[in-house]
Short mmCIF file of C-alpha atoms and ligand atoms in Angstrom, two decimals:
data_model
loop_
_atom_site.label_atom_id
_atom_site.label_comp_id
_atom_site.label_asym_id
_atom_site.label_seq_id
_atom_site.Cartn_x
_atom_site.Cartn_y
_atom_site.Cartn_z
CA MET A 212 84.86 52.39 -42.51
CA GLY A 213 84.97 50.70 -39.09
CA LEU A 214 83.02 51.84 -36.04
CA SER A 215 84.88 54.16 -33.75
CA ASN A 216 85.34 52.72 -30.28
CA GLN A 217 83.33 55.58 -28.78
CA SER A 218 80.11 54.47 -30.51
CA VAL A 219 80.23 51.03 -28.87
CA PRO A 220 77.98 51.16 -25.79
CA LYS A 221 79.61 50.66 -22.40
CA GLY A 222 79.62 47.00 -21.45
CA HIS A 223 79.79 45.87 -25.07
CA GLN A 224 83.57 45.76 -25.36
CA THR A 225 84.06 41.99 -25.37
CA PRO A 226 81.35 40.20 -27.33
CA LEU A 227 81.06 36.43 -27.04
CA LYS A 228 82.64 34.88 -30.12
CA SER A 229 80.76 31.64 -30.75
CA GLU A 230 77.49 29.79 -30.31
CA GLU A 231 79.15 27.58 -27.68
CA ALA A 232 80.40 30.59 -25.72
CA ILE A 233 76.90 32.07 -25.74
CA ARG A 234 75.25 28.83 -24.62
CA SER A 235 77.72 28.38 -21.81
CA ALA A 236 77.36 32.01 -20.61
CA VAL A 237 73.55 31.82 -20.60
CA LYS A 238 73.55 28.49 -18.77
CA ASN A 239 75.89 29.78 -16.11
CA LEU A 240 74.17 33.15 -15.67
CA VAL A 241 70.73 31.57 -15.27
CA GLU A 242 72.05 29.03 -12.76
CA GLU A 243 73.71 31.75 -10.72
CA VAL A 244 71.07 34.50 -10.80
CA HIS A 245 69.41 35.33 -7.47
CA VAL A 246 65.67 35.41 -7.94
CA VAL A 247 62.71 37.36 -6.68
CA ASP A 248 59.99 34.78 -6.06
CA VAL A 249 56.87 36.84 -6.74
CA HIS A 250 54.35 34.38 -5.28
CA THR A 251 54.71 31.76 -2.57
CA HIS A 252 52.64 30.48 0.35
CA LEU A 253 55.62 30.50 2.70
CA PHE A 254 55.69 31.95 6.20
CA PRO A 255 58.69 33.17 8.17
CA PRO A 256 59.72 31.39 11.39
CA ASN A 257 57.78 33.85 13.59
CA HIS A 258 54.58 32.29 12.23
CA GLY A 259 55.29 29.09 14.18
CA LYS A 260 53.48 26.03 12.82
CA LEU A 261 52.37 27.91 9.70
CA MET A 262 55.95 27.76 8.50
CA LEU A 263 56.06 24.42 6.69
CA TRP A 264 59.37 22.67 6.10
CA GLY A 265 60.98 19.22 6.25
CA ILE A 266 60.50 15.82 4.67
CA ASP A 267 57.01 15.06 6.00
CA GLU A 268 55.68 18.36 4.66
CA LEU A 269 57.41 17.73 1.34
CA LEU A 270 55.86 14.28 1.03
CA THR A 271 52.38 15.48 1.94
CA TYR A 272 52.38 18.46 -0.46
CA HIS A 273 48.93 18.51 -2.04
CA TYR A 274 50.36 17.77 -5.51
CA LEU A 275 51.71 14.49 -4.10
CA VAL A 276 48.61 13.68 -2.07
CA ALA A 277 46.48 13.96 -5.21
CA GLU A 278 48.94 11.72 -7.06
CA TYR A 279 48.93 9.25 -4.18
CA PHE A 280 45.16 8.88 -4.36
CA ILE A 281 45.34 7.74 -7.97
CA THR A 282 47.26 4.74 -6.64
CA ALA A 283 45.79 4.26 -3.14
CA PRO A 284 43.83 1.12 -2.26
CA ALA A 285 40.06 1.68 -1.96
CA THR A 286 40.30 1.04 1.78
CA ILE A 287 42.30 4.25 2.31
CA THR A 288 39.77 7.00 1.77
CA PRO A 289 40.76 10.69 1.90
CA GLU A 290 38.89 10.94 5.24
CA LYS A 291 41.00 8.14 6.74
CA PHE A 292 44.19 9.54 5.22
CA PHE A 293 43.70 13.06 6.56
CA ALA A 294 42.81 11.68 10.02
CA LEU A 295 46.32 10.20 10.28
CA GLU A 296 49.31 11.99 11.81
CA LYS A 297 51.40 13.87 9.22
CA GLN A 298 54.26 11.35 9.48
CA ALA A 299 51.92 8.42 8.82
CA GLN A 300 50.49 10.24 5.79
CA ALA A 301 54.03 10.82 4.55
CA ASP A 302 54.85 7.11 5.03
CA LEU A 303 51.94 6.12 2.79
CA VAL A 304 52.97 8.57 0.06
CA TRP A 305 56.62 7.49 0.26
CA ASP A 306 55.74 3.82 0.03
CA SER A 307 53.30 4.23 -2.81
CA LEU A 308 55.02 6.82 -5.00
CA PHE A 309 58.72 6.28 -4.21
CA ILE A 310 59.04 2.60 -3.27
CA GLN A 311 56.29 0.77 -5.16
CA ARG A 312 56.99 2.76 -8.31
CA SER A 313 59.62 5.21 -9.58
CA PRO A 314 59.08 8.87 -8.63
CA ILE A 315 59.08 10.19 -12.18
CA SER A 316 56.33 12.81 -11.95
CA GLU A 317 57.45 16.43 -11.63
CA ALA A 318 56.27 16.72 -8.01
CA CYS A 319 57.96 13.44 -6.99
CA ARG A 320 61.20 14.28 -8.81
CA GLY A 321 61.11 17.58 -6.94
CA VAL A 322 61.47 15.78 -3.60
CA ILE A 323 64.50 13.90 -4.91
CA THR A 324 66.15 17.04 -6.32
CA THR A 325 65.57 18.83 -3.02
CA LEU A 326 67.11 16.07 -0.91
CA THR A 327 70.05 15.69 -3.28
CA GLU A 328 70.76 19.44 -3.25
CA LEU A 329 70.63 19.36 0.55
CA GLY A 330 73.45 16.82 0.43
CA LEU A 331 71.31 13.82 1.38
CA GLY A 332 72.07 11.82 -1.76
CA GLU A 333 73.39 8.79 0.13
CA LEU A 334 70.24 8.53 2.22
CA VAL A 335 68.17 8.80 -0.95
CA GLU A 336 70.30 6.10 -2.57
CA ARG A 337 69.50 3.78 0.38
CA ARG A 338 65.79 4.84 0.34
CA ASP A 339 66.39 5.71 4.01
CA LEU A 340 63.38 7.83 4.96
CA ASP A 341 64.18 7.45 8.64
CA GLY A 342 67.70 8.77 8.10
CA VAL A 343 66.28 11.76 6.22
CA ARG A 344 63.89 12.46 9.11
CA LYS A 345 66.81 12.32 11.57
CA TRP A 346 68.74 14.88 9.48
CA PHE A 347 65.78 17.28 9.45
CA ALA A 348 65.28 16.88 13.22
CA LYS A 349 68.70 18.52 13.70
CA GLN A 350 67.77 21.71 11.77
CA THR A 351 66.30 24.86 13.31
CA PRO A 352 63.67 26.95 11.47
CA GLU A 353 65.91 30.04 11.34
CA GLY A 354 69.04 28.13 10.28
CA TYR A 355 67.03 26.24 7.69
CA VAL A 356 65.69 29.47 6.15
CA ASP A 357 69.32 30.61 5.71
CA LYS A 358 70.29 27.29 4.18
CA VAL A 359 67.38 27.13 1.73
CA PHE A 360 67.63 30.77 0.63
CA GLU A 361 71.32 30.25 -0.05
CA LEU A 362 70.93 26.94 -1.90
CA ALA A 363 67.97 28.11 -3.98
CA LYS A 364 69.60 31.52 -4.61
CA ILE A 365 66.64 33.59 -3.46
CA LYS A 366 66.79 37.39 -3.08
CA TYR A 367 63.36 37.53 -1.46
CA VAL A 368 59.97 35.88 -1.65
CA LEU A 369 56.47 37.30 -1.64
CA THR A 370 54.18 35.68 0.93
CA THR A 371 50.42 35.19 0.83
CA ASN A 372 48.69 36.86 3.77
CA ILE A 373 44.96 36.35 4.19
CA PRO A 374 43.23 38.93 6.39
CA PHE A 375 40.19 36.65 6.70
CA GLU A 376 42.07 33.71 8.26
CA LYS A 377 42.27 33.94 12.04
CA LYS A 378 45.11 31.38 12.23
CA GLU A 379 47.20 33.83 10.22
CA THR A 380 46.03 37.17 11.56
CA VAL A 381 46.94 36.25 15.15
CA HIS A 382 50.57 36.58 14.10
CA TRP A 383 50.03 40.23 13.15
CA TYR A 384 47.27 41.62 15.28
CA PRO A 385 47.08 42.99 17.93
CA LYS A 386 50.86 42.65 18.14
CA THR A 387 53.23 41.84 15.28
CA LYS A 388 56.32 39.80 16.05
CA GLU A 389 59.61 40.60 14.33
CA PHE A 390 60.63 38.79 11.14
CA ASP A 391 63.07 39.31 8.31
CA THR A 392 61.19 41.75 6.06
CA ASN A 393 64.08 41.83 3.61
CA ARG A 394 63.54 38.18 2.80
CA PHE A 395 59.77 37.93 3.24
CA HIS A 396 57.73 40.58 1.41
CA THR A 397 54.00 40.43 2.00
CA GLY A 398 51.00 40.22 -0.32
CA LEU A 399 47.42 40.89 0.78
CA ARG A 400 45.28 38.01 -0.44
CA VAL A 401 41.63 38.88 -0.97
CA ASP A 402 39.94 35.97 -2.79
CA GLN A 403 36.97 36.33 -0.47
CA LEU A 404 36.03 39.61 -2.14
CA LEU A 405 35.75 38.00 -5.56
CA THR A 406 33.95 34.89 -4.37
CA GLY A 407 31.63 37.16 -2.34
CA ASN A 408 32.35 35.03 0.75
CA TRP A 409 30.45 37.32 3.08
CA GLU A 410 30.57 34.95 6.08
CA SER A 411 34.36 35.10 6.41
CA ILE A 412 34.45 38.83 5.59
CA LYS A 413 31.91 39.43 8.40
CA GLU A 414 34.00 37.48 10.90
CA ALA A 415 37.06 39.59 10.06
CA LEU A 416 35.00 42.79 10.39
CA ASP A 417 33.70 41.66 13.79
CA GLU A 418 37.21 40.84 14.94
CA MET A 419 38.17 44.48 14.42
CA GLY A 420 34.82 45.93 15.49
CA ILE A 421 34.04 47.33 12.03
CA GLU A 422 30.51 47.78 10.63
CA HIS A 423 29.15 45.34 8.03
CA THR A 424 29.07 47.65 5.03
CA ILE A 425 30.98 48.24 1.82
CA GLU A 426 32.75 51.13 3.55
CA GLY A 427 33.49 48.79 6.43
CA VAL A 428 35.23 46.30 4.11
CA LYS A 429 37.34 49.15 2.75
CA LYS A 430 38.26 50.20 6.28
CA LEU A 431 39.19 46.62 7.16
CA LEU A 432 41.53 46.30 4.18
CA GLU A 433 43.08 49.71 4.86
CA LYS A 434 43.87 48.56 8.40
CA TRP A 435 45.55 45.47 7.00
CA ILE A 436 47.50 47.56 4.52
CA THR A 437 48.88 49.51 7.47
CA ILE A 438 49.61 46.38 9.47
CA ILE A 439 51.29 44.12 6.92
CA LYS A 440 52.52 46.71 4.38
CA PRO A 441 51.81 44.53 1.35
CA LYS A 442 53.50 44.94 -2.00
CA TYR A 443 50.31 44.05 -3.84
CA PHE A 444 46.77 42.69 -3.52
CA MET A 445 46.34 39.18 -4.82
CA ALA A 446 43.23 37.22 -5.75
CA ALA A 447 42.31 34.10 -7.65
CA VAL A 448 39.49 35.02 -9.99
CA PRO A 449 36.53 32.61 -9.81
CA PRO A 450 35.64 31.25 -13.28
CA THR A 451 32.15 32.73 -13.02
CA LEU A 452 33.31 36.29 -12.40
CA GLU A 453 33.02 38.67 -15.31
CA PHE A 454 34.00 42.30 -15.26
CA PRO A 455 30.72 44.05 -14.36
CA SER A 456 29.72 46.75 -16.84
CA ASP A 457 28.80 50.29 -15.77
CA GLU A 458 25.22 49.51 -16.63
CA GLU A 459 25.16 46.44 -14.38
CA MET A 460 26.82 48.40 -11.59
CA SER A 461 24.16 51.09 -11.86
CA THR A 462 21.50 48.49 -11.04
CA TYR A 463 23.08 47.90 -7.61
CA ALA A 464 22.21 50.13 -4.66
CA PRO A 465 25.40 51.66 -3.17
CA SER A 466 25.02 49.35 -0.16
CA THR A 467 24.79 46.12 -2.19
CA ILE A 468 27.47 43.63 -1.21
CA ASN A 469 28.37 40.99 -3.80
CA SER A 470 31.48 40.07 -5.75
CA ALA A 471 30.83 42.71 -8.45
CA THR A 472 30.47 45.54 -5.95
CA LEU A 473 33.39 44.29 -3.84
CA LEU A 474 35.53 44.33 -6.97
CA ARG A 475 34.44 47.70 -8.33
CA ARG A 476 33.66 49.59 -5.13
CA VAL A 477 36.34 48.18 -2.84
CA LEU A 478 39.28 46.43 -4.51
CA LEU A 479 39.85 48.59 -7.59
CA PRO A 480 39.45 51.94 -5.79
CA LEU A 481 41.75 50.80 -2.97
CA ALA A 482 44.37 49.64 -5.48
CA GLU A 483 44.30 53.04 -7.14
CA GLN A 484 44.33 55.08 -3.92
CA HIS A 485 47.14 53.10 -2.30
CA HIS A 486 49.15 52.52 -5.50
CA LEU A 487 49.00 48.81 -4.88
CA PRO A 488 49.00 46.57 -7.96
CA ILE A 489 46.54 43.67 -8.06
CA ALA A 490 47.99 40.26 -8.85
CA PHE A 491 45.26 38.12 -10.39
CA LYS A 492 45.25 34.38 -10.98
CA PHE A 493 42.86 33.05 -13.57
CA ASP A 494 41.52 29.64 -14.61
CA SER A 495 41.45 27.71 -11.33
CA VAL A 496 38.24 26.03 -10.23
CA ARG A 497 37.83 25.10 -6.58
CA PRO A 498 37.26 22.33 -5.78
CA ILE A 499 36.47 19.70 -8.38
CA ASN A 500 36.98 16.94 -5.79
CA PRO A 501 36.52 18.43 -2.30
CA ALA A 502 37.60 15.23 -0.50
CA LEU A 503 41.18 15.90 -1.61
CA ARG A 504 41.18 19.30 0.13
CA GLU A 505 43.89 21.59 -1.34
CA GLY A 506 44.68 18.86 -3.86
CA GLY A 507 41.12 18.85 -5.17
CA ASP A 508 41.21 22.00 -7.29
CA GLY A 509 41.08 21.91 -11.07
CA VAL A 510 41.69 23.97 -14.18
CA VAL A 511 39.11 25.61 -16.49
CA THR A 512 39.44 27.98 -19.39
CA THR A 513 38.11 31.42 -18.54
CA LYS A 514 37.84 34.51 -20.68
CA VAL A 515 41.08 36.49 -21.05
CA SER A 516 38.83 39.40 -22.03
CA THR A 517 37.90 39.87 -18.34
CA LEU A 518 41.48 40.98 -17.76
CA GLN A 519 41.48 43.10 -20.92
CA LYS A 520 38.44 45.01 -19.62
CA LEU A 521 40.16 45.60 -16.31
CA CYS A 522 43.36 46.88 -17.95
CA LEU A 523 41.39 49.13 -20.31
CA ASN A 524 38.96 50.56 -17.77
CA TYR A 525 41.48 51.05 -14.98
CA PRO A 526 44.57 52.54 -16.64
CA LYS A 527 45.77 53.86 -13.27
CA VAL A 528 45.73 50.41 -11.69
CA LYS A 529 48.61 48.02 -12.34
CA PHE A 530 47.76 44.36 -12.85
CA LEU A 531 49.96 41.32 -12.51
CA ALA A 532 48.50 38.17 -14.00
CA THR A 533 49.06 34.48 -14.39
CA PHE A 534 46.75 31.95 -16.09
CA LEU A 535 46.42 28.27 -15.34
CA ALA A 536 44.95 27.05 -18.64
CA ARG A 537 47.55 26.23 -21.25
CA VAL A 538 45.28 27.41 -24.07
CA ASN A 539 45.07 30.92 -22.62
CA GLN A 540 48.82 31.57 -22.62
CA HIS A 541 49.09 32.90 -26.16
CA GLU A 542 46.11 35.24 -25.82
CA LEU A 543 47.52 36.47 -22.51
CA CYS A 544 50.84 37.37 -24.16
CA VAL A 545 49.09 39.35 -26.86
CA LEU A 546 47.20 41.22 -24.14
CA ALA A 547 50.40 41.97 -22.21
CA ASN A 548 51.87 43.29 -25.45
CA LYS A 549 49.10 45.93 -25.55
CA PHE A 550 48.90 47.18 -21.97
CA GLY A 551 51.69 48.85 -20.02
CA ASN A 552 49.65 48.36 -16.82
CA LEU A 553 49.82 44.55 -17.17
CA HIS A 554 52.71 42.31 -16.15
CA ILE A 555 52.70 38.54 -16.65
CA TYR A 556 54.27 36.38 -13.97
CA GLY A 557 55.19 32.72 -13.67
CA CYS A 558 53.98 29.37 -14.95
CA TRP A 559 51.41 28.52 -12.36
CA TRP A 560 50.74 25.16 -10.70
CA TYR A 561 49.63 22.70 -13.43
CA CYS A 562 51.68 24.79 -15.87
CA ASN A 563 54.79 24.37 -13.72
CA ASN A 564 55.86 21.24 -15.57
CA PRO A 565 58.97 21.31 -17.78
CA SER A 566 57.11 20.68 -21.05
CA ILE A 567 54.67 23.51 -20.43
CA VAL A 568 57.21 25.92 -18.90
CA GLU A 569 59.28 25.49 -22.04
CA GLU A 570 56.40 26.19 -24.38
CA ILE A 571 55.12 29.18 -22.39
CA THR A 572 58.59 30.71 -22.04
CA ARG A 573 59.21 30.49 -25.78
CA ILE A 574 55.89 32.21 -26.56
CA ARG A 575 56.58 34.91 -23.98
CA VAL A 576 60.11 35.72 -25.11
CA GLU A 577 59.00 35.77 -28.74
CA LEU A 578 56.19 38.24 -28.00
CA LEU A 579 57.43 40.21 -25.01
CA GLY A 580 61.22 40.05 -25.04
CA THR A 581 62.29 40.45 -21.41
CA ALA A 582 59.20 42.32 -20.15
CA PHE A 583 57.74 39.56 -17.97
CA THR A 584 58.61 37.49 -14.92
CA SER A 585 59.62 34.07 -16.09
CA GLN A 586 58.63 32.08 -13.02
CA HIS A 587 57.36 32.00 -9.45
CA SER A 588 57.59 28.95 -7.24
CA ASP A 589 54.20 28.87 -5.46
CA ALA A 590 56.12 26.97 -2.76
CA ARG A 591 54.10 26.04 0.31
CA VAL A 592 56.96 24.15 1.92
CA LEU A 593 60.18 26.13 2.32
CA ASP A 594 62.37 23.34 0.93
CA GLN A 595 60.42 23.39 -2.35
CA LEU A 596 62.21 26.60 -3.29
CA ILE A 597 65.23 24.42 -3.99
CA TYR A 598 63.71 22.12 -6.60
CA LYS A 599 61.16 24.47 -8.08
CA TRP A 600 63.86 27.00 -8.98
CA LYS A 601 66.41 24.41 -10.06
CA HIS A 602 63.95 22.67 -12.38
CA SER A 603 62.54 25.93 -13.78
CA LYS A 604 65.96 27.45 -14.36
CA ALA A 605 67.07 24.38 -16.32
CA VAL A 606 64.14 24.76 -18.74
CA ILE A 607 64.09 28.57 -18.98
CA GLY A 608 67.88 28.62 -19.36
CA GLY A 609 67.61 26.16 -22.27
CA VAL A 610 65.02 28.31 -24.02
CA LEU A 611 67.14 31.43 -23.52
CA GLN A 612 70.19 29.70 -24.98
CA ASP A 613 68.25 29.04 -28.18
CA MET A 614 66.94 32.61 -28.31
CA TYR A 615 70.39 34.19 -27.92
CA VAL A 616 71.95 31.84 -30.44
CA LYS A 617 69.27 32.80 -32.99
CA LEU A 618 69.97 36.47 -32.28
CA PHE A 619 73.70 35.87 -32.68
CA HIS A 620 73.15 34.22 -36.07
CA ALA A 621 70.93 37.12 -37.07
CA GLY A 622 74.01 39.33 -36.71
CA TRP A 623 73.79 40.75 -33.16
CA SER A 624 76.90 40.39 -31.03
CA LEU A 625 76.38 39.86 -27.31
CA THR A 626 78.46 40.28 -24.18
CA ARG A 627 78.13 38.36 -20.95
CA GLU A 628 77.10 41.59 -19.21
CA GLU A 629 74.27 42.19 -21.65
CA ILE A 630 72.95 38.67 -21.16
CA GLN A 631 73.27 39.02 -17.39
CA ARG A 632 71.20 42.22 -17.48
CA ASP A 633 68.42 40.41 -19.36
CA VAL A 634 68.51 37.32 -17.16
CA GLU A 635 68.22 39.46 -14.04
CA ARG A 636 65.13 41.09 -15.54
CA LEU A 637 63.48 37.76 -16.29
CA PHE A 638 64.06 36.47 -12.75
CA GLY A 639 62.82 39.48 -10.77
CA GLY A 640 64.13 42.71 -12.29
CA ALA A 641 61.19 43.13 -14.68
CA TYR A 642 58.81 42.67 -11.73
CA GLU A 643 60.67 45.32 -9.75
CA GLU A 644 60.64 47.73 -12.70
CA PHE A 645 56.91 47.18 -13.13
CA MET A 646 56.27 47.76 -9.42
CA GLU A 647 58.32 50.98 -9.55
CA LYS A 648 56.38 52.42 -12.53
O1 LIG B 202 45.64 30.13 -5.41
C1 LIG B 202 46.83 29.90 -5.26
O2 LIG B 202 47.64 30.71 -4.84
C2 LIG B 202 47.31 28.51 -5.63
O3 LIG B 202 48.65 28.62 -6.01
C3 LIG B 202 47.17 27.55 -4.52
O4 LIG B 202 45.98 27.73 -3.89
C4 LIG B 202 47.37 26.11 -4.94
O5 LIG B 202 46.82 25.27 -3.98
C5 LIG B 202 48.82 25.82 -5.10
O6 LIG B 202 49.48 25.54 -4.14
C6 LIG B 202 49.38 25.81 -6.39
O7 LIG B 202 50.58 25.67 -6.59
ZN1 LIG B 203 49.58 30.10 -4.94
#
């Protein structure tokens, strides 16, 4: 007896008939989906010089600067390099990584993809850096935001806003200038709490005339919650930080200020009271070569159990998490499979390479289905949205094709609409559902 038409769910009327049809639908849907970029370091145009864009910023991205120094002559020290004007720094990187050798690393290829997508293929073909600079000189920050968001197919990005950095806070306090809050959602970045960086916390307290106490730090963050209206707190977790036990906490006087008390007496209570998730980043170590500045940070393997303790002990707090160490990815997935208050996002930094994105995405889909956010860009330079999303989509799309084809051969028919629904989840919808919980 055949199925009556009424028992077929809405949207399942026209299943895709072959492996080829499925592959082509997935490819197209992933290419076309508009993404929520859940973590970037971008700033909107009202932040003036903090908004980074253009070829010289692309060429001096810290990934490329670190790569440049593997090749640089001994006479060009990091001190000398950073003392140069930005354009002169960019010239050195261009000559070394794009002219003296082929730009085959992921970060170098990213520059080429970006320029090509912007329509500058002919200038690239002629290796005409000057011509590229002339093209960028004709763009305006506002017009360029429109162009990049359209090309990269971005719904909105999350920004990183540090309440302890005066160069940033001046754009918000005492008077906030207008910007497009539909495109730029904010995130309150609080690494200083977990590193126990009391000097910079004190400066921020003084700036607002707040007392130097644990309660004062809470007040400071509450003011910033009101000012920037963040979607979440975010912090990179130092490798030395372990979740402090109740017993350890009981040894601290209520006025003790260190990373353990700032975590348990400030950050976690605030997250619960204000219903703000905390987005953690694990496994970075800063710096392993300070001379390289932002490019000098490294990767270590930390304990995934720190996150497990947080999820278990704070069921009312929602955690987003990403890990930098490749070896931690499997354990992280198992953890996410056990806790509804945990959401995994992106393939971070040294994991944002096609080989690793592919491996991580396969593990995630196999263990979590569509309940995770497949990628974030971590873009610091606006233009990077173009290549980071194009490259990631190519890899994630390929993995998804394989997954759907396997499902098809297992006996499950699929429509384009069903695949579209899933793809939208993986590129932002699952994040939004988690945030809504
Ligand atoms: O901590 C972070 O948010 C990191 O993403 C950055 O600090 C890092 O420098 C970066 O740009 C990685 O992509
Ligand atoms: Zn980042």
